[in-house]
CSV table of C-alpha atoms in Angstrom, one decimal:
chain,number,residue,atom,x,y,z
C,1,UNK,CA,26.0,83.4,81.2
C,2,UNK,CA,28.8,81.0,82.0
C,3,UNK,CA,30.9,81.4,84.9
C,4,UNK,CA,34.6,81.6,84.5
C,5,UNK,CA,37.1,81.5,87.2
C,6,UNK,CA,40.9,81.6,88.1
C,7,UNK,CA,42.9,79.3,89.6
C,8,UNK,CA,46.9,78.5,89.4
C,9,UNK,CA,47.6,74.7,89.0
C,10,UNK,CA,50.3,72.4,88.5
C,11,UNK,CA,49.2,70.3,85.1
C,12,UNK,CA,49.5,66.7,86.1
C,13,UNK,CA,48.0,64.9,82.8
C,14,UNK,CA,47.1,65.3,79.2
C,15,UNK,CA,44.8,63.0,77.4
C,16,UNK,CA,44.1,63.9,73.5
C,17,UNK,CA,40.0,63.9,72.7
C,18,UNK,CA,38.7,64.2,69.5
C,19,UNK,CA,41.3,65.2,67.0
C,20,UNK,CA,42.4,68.8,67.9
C,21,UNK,CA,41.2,69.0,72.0
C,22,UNK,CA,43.1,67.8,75.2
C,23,UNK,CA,42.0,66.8,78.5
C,24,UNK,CA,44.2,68.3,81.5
C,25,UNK,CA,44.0,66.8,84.8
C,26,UNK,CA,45.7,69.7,86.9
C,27,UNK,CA,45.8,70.1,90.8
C,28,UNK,CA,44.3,73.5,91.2
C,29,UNK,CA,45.3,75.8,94.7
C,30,UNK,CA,41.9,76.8,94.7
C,31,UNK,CA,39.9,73.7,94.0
C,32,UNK,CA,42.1,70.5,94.6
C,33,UNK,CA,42.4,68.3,91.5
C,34,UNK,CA,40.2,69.0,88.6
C,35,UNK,CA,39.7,67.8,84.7
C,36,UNK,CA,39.0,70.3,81.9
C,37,UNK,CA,38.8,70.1,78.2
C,38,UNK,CA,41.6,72.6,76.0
C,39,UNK,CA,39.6,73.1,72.7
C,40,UNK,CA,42.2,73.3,70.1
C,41,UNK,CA,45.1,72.4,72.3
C,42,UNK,CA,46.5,69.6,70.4
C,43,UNK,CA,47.1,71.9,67.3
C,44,UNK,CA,50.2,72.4,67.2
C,45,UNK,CA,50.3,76.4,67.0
C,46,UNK,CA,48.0,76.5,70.2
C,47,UNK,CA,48.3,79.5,72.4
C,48,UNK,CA,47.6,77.6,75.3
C,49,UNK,CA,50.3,74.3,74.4
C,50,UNK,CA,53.2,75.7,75.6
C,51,UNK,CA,52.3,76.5,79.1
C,52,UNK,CA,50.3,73.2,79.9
C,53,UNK,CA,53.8,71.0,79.0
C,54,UNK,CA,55.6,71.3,81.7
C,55,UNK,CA,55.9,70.7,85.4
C,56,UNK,CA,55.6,74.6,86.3
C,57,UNK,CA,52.7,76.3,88.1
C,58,UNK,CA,50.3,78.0,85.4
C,59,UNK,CA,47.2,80.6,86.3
C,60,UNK,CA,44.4,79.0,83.9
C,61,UNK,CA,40.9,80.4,83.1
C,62,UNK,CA,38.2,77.9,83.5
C,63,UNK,CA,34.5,78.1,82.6
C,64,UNK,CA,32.4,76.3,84.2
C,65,UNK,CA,29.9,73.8,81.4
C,66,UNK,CA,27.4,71.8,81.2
C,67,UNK,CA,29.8,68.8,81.0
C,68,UNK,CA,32.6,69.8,83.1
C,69,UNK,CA,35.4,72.5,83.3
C,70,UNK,CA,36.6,74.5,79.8
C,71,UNK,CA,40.3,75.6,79.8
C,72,UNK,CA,39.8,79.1,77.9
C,73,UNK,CA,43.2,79.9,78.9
C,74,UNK,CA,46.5,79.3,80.6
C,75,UNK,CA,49.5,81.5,80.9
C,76,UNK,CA,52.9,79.7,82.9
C,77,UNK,CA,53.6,82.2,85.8
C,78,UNK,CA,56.4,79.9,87.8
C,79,UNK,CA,58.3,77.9,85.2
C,80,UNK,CA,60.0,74.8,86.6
C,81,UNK,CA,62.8,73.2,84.2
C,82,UNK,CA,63.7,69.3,85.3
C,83,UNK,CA,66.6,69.2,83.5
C,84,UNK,CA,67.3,65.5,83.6
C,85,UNK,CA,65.5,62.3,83.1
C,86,UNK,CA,65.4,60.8,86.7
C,87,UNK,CA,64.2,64.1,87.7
C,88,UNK,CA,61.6,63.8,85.2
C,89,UNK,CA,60.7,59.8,85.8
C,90,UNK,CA,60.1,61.2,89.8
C,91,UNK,CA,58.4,64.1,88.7
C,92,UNK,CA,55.9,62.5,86.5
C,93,UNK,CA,55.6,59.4,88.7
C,94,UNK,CA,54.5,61.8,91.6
C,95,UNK,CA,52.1,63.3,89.1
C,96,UNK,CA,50.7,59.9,88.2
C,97,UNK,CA,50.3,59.2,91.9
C,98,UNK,CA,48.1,62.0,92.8
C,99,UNK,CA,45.3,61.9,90.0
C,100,UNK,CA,45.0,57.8,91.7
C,101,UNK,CA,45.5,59.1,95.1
C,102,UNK,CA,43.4,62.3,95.2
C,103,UNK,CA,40.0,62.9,95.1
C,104,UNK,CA,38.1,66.0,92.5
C,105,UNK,CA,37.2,69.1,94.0
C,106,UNK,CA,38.8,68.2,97.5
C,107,UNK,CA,41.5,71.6,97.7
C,108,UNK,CA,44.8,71.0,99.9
C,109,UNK,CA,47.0,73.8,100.0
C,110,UNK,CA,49.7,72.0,101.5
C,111,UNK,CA,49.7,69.2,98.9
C,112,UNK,CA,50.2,71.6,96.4
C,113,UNK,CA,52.9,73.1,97.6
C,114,UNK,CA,54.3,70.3,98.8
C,115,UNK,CA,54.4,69.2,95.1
C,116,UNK,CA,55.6,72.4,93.7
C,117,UNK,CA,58.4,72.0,96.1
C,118,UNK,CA,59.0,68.7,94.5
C,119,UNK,CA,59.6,69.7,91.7
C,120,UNK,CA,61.9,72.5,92.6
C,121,UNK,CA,64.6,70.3,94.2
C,122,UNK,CA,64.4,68.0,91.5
C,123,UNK,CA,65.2,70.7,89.2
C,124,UNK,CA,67.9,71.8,91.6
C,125,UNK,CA,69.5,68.5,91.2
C,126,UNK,CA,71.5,68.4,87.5
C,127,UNK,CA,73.6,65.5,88.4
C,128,UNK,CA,71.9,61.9,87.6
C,129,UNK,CA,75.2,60.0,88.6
C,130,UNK,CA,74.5,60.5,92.3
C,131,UNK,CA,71.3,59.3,93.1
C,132,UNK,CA,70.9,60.2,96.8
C,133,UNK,CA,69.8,63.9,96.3
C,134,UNK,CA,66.8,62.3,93.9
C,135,UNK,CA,65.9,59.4,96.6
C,136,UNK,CA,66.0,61.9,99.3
C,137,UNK,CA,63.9,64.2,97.7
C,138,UNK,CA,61.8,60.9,96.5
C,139,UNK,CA,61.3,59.5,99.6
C,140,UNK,CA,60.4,63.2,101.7
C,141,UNK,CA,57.9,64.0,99.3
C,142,UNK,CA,55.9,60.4,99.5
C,143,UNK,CA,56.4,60.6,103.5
C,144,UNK,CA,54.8,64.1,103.6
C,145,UNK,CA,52.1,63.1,101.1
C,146,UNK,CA,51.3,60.3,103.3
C,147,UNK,CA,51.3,62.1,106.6
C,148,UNK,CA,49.0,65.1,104.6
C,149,UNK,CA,46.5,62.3,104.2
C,150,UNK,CA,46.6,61.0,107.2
C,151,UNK,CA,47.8,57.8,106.5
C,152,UNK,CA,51.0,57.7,108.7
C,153,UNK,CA,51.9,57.9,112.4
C,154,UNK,CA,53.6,60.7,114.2
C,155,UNK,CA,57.4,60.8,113.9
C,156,UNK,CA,57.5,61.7,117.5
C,157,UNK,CA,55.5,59.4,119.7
C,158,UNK,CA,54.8,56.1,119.9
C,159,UNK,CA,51.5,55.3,118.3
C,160,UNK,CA,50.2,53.0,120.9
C,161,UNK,CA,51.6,54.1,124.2
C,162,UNK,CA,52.2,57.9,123.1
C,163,UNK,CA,55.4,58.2,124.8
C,164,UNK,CA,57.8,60.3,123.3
C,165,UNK,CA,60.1,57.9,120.6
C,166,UNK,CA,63.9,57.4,121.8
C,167,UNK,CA,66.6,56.1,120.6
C,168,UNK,CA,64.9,52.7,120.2
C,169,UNK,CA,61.9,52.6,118.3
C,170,UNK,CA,60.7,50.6,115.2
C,171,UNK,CA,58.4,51.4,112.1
C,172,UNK,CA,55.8,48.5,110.8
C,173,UNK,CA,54.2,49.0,107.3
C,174,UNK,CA,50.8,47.2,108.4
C,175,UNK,CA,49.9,50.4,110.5
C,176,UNK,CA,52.3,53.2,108.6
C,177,UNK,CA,53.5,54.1,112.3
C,178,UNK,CA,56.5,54.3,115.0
C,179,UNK,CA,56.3,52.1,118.3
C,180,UNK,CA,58.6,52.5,120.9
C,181,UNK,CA,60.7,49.6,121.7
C,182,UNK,CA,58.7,48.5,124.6
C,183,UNK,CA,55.2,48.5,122.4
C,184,UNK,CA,57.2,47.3,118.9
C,185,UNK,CA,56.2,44.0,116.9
C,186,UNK,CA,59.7,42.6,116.6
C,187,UNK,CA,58.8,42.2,112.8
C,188,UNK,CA,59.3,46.5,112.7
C,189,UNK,CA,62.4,48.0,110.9
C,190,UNK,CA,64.4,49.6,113.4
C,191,UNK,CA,64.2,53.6,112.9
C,192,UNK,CA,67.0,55.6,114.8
C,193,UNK,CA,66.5,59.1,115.8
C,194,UNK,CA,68.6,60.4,112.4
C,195,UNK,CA,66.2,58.3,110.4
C,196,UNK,CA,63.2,60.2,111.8
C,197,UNK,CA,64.9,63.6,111.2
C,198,UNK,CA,65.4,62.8,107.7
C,199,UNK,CA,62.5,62.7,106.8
C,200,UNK,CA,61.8,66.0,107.4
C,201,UNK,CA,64.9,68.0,106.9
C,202,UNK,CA,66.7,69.7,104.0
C,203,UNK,CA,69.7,68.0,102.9
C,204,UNK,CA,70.7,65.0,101.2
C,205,UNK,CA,72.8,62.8,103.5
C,206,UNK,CA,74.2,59.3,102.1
C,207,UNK,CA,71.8,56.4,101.8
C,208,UNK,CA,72.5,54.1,105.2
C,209,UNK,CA,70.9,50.8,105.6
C,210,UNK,CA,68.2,51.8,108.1
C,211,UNK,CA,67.2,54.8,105.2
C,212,UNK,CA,67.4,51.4,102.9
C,213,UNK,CA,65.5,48.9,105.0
C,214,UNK,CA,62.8,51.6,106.0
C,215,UNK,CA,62.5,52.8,102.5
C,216,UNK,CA,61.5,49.3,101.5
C,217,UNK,CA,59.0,49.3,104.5
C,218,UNK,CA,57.2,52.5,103.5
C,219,UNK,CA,56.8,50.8,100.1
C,220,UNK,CA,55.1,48.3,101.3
C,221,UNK,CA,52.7,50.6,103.8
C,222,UNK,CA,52.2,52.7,100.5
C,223,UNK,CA,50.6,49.9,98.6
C,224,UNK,CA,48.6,49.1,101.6
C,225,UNK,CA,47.0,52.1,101.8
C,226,UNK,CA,46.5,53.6,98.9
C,227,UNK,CA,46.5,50.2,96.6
C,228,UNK,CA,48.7,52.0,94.4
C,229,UNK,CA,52.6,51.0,93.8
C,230,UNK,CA,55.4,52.7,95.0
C,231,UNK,CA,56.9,54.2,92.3
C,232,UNK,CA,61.1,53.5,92.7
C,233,UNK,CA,63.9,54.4,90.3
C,234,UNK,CA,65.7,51.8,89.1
C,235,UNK,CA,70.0,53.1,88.9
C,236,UNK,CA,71.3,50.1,88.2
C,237,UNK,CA,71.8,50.2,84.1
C,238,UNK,CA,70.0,53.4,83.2
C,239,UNK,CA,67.2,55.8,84.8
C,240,UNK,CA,64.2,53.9,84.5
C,241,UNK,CA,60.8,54.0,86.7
C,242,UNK,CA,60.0,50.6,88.3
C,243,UNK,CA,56.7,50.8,90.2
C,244,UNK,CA,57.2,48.5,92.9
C,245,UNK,CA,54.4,46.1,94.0
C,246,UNK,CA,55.0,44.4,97.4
């Protein structure tokens, strides 16, 4: 008898198979990010369609197969509704990112809340004319996704002396971490105490230049690590996703 199981996930691709199935690639609360095939989910009048299509969290039945994970069914238990096209660029950008970044059956709780709560404040955002709230939210998210893979240094203390940061302390995308002025390569962008606490606070000050110039920095650490590019939005004519290759 084939074993089924629940699990609530956040759907982060669709692939069409065949001419009526879908692949979903969906990161799963209960077993980090997974693939399964949707017989019958590309037919337009599927029951399961309408809550594997957007960026809410959905409690799906799988069955375990002989070649992979069945999607039996899905019902959409947190809707999330992204309203406007940056907010939908970012959200499917992040989305993109993961299935690269993370590896099958590997469950993180706090990743996938951390997305969830991605996606809520970029629903919560309705105006695309101001771009901070969407950067801040852009940039927080890819910081804690770093630091939840243990790819980045503490915010706190200096990586190589492990004195406690001050006022004068720099961040260097080769190593993804803070030094304190006395230990810093004088290549580092200069990270003020503000900086630091942006990072991991609510709100959505104005952009200054050291948000800028580290921004540009932790692009460049992202592709270091990971080997994928950090996915930026280009304002400048019209929302559009630019992924950024240093």
């Amino acid at each position: 008898m084939a074993q089924t199981e629940r699990v609530t996930a956040l759907i982060l691709d669709r692939v069409p198979y065949n001419e009526a199935d879908r692949f979903y690639t969906a990161l799963t609360l209960e077993r980090g990010l997974i693939r399964a095939r949707a017989r019958g989910a590309a037919k337009p009048l599927a029951k399961v369609r309408p809550h594997l299509e957007s960026f809410g969290i959905a409690d799906i039945m799988l069955v375990h197969g002989r070649a992979g994970y069945l999607l039996a069914s899905a019902e959409l238990i947190e809707p999330i509704r992204i309203t406007t096209l940056v907010g939908q660029l970012l959200a499917m950008a992040a989305c993109k990112t993961l299935t690269r970044a993370l590896r099958e059956h590997c469950p993180d709780r706090a990743i996938f809340k951390g997305l969830a709560r991605y996606f809520q404040e970029l629903a919560a955002h309705h105006d695309e004319e101001n771009e901070a709230p969407f950067r801040t939210a852009e940039l927080r998210f890819y910081w804690f996704l770093m630091t939840e893979l243990g790819l980045t240094g503490s915010l706190t203390h200096c990586v190589k002396c492990h004195l406690a940061l001050t006022h004068i302390c720099r961040f260097v995308p080769e190593t993804g971490a803070f030094f304190c002025g006395q230990c810093a390569p004088v290549h580092g962008v200069l990270a003020p105490p503000e900086l630091r606490a942006y990072l991991v606070e609510r709100g959505a000050p104005e952009p200054t230049s050291a948000i800028t110039a580290f921004r540009n920095a932790f692009a460049e650490h992202f592709y270091r690590r990971l080997e994928i590019p950090y996915p930026a939005l280009n304002f400048t004519l019209s929302p559009e996703l630019a992924f950024v290759k240093i």
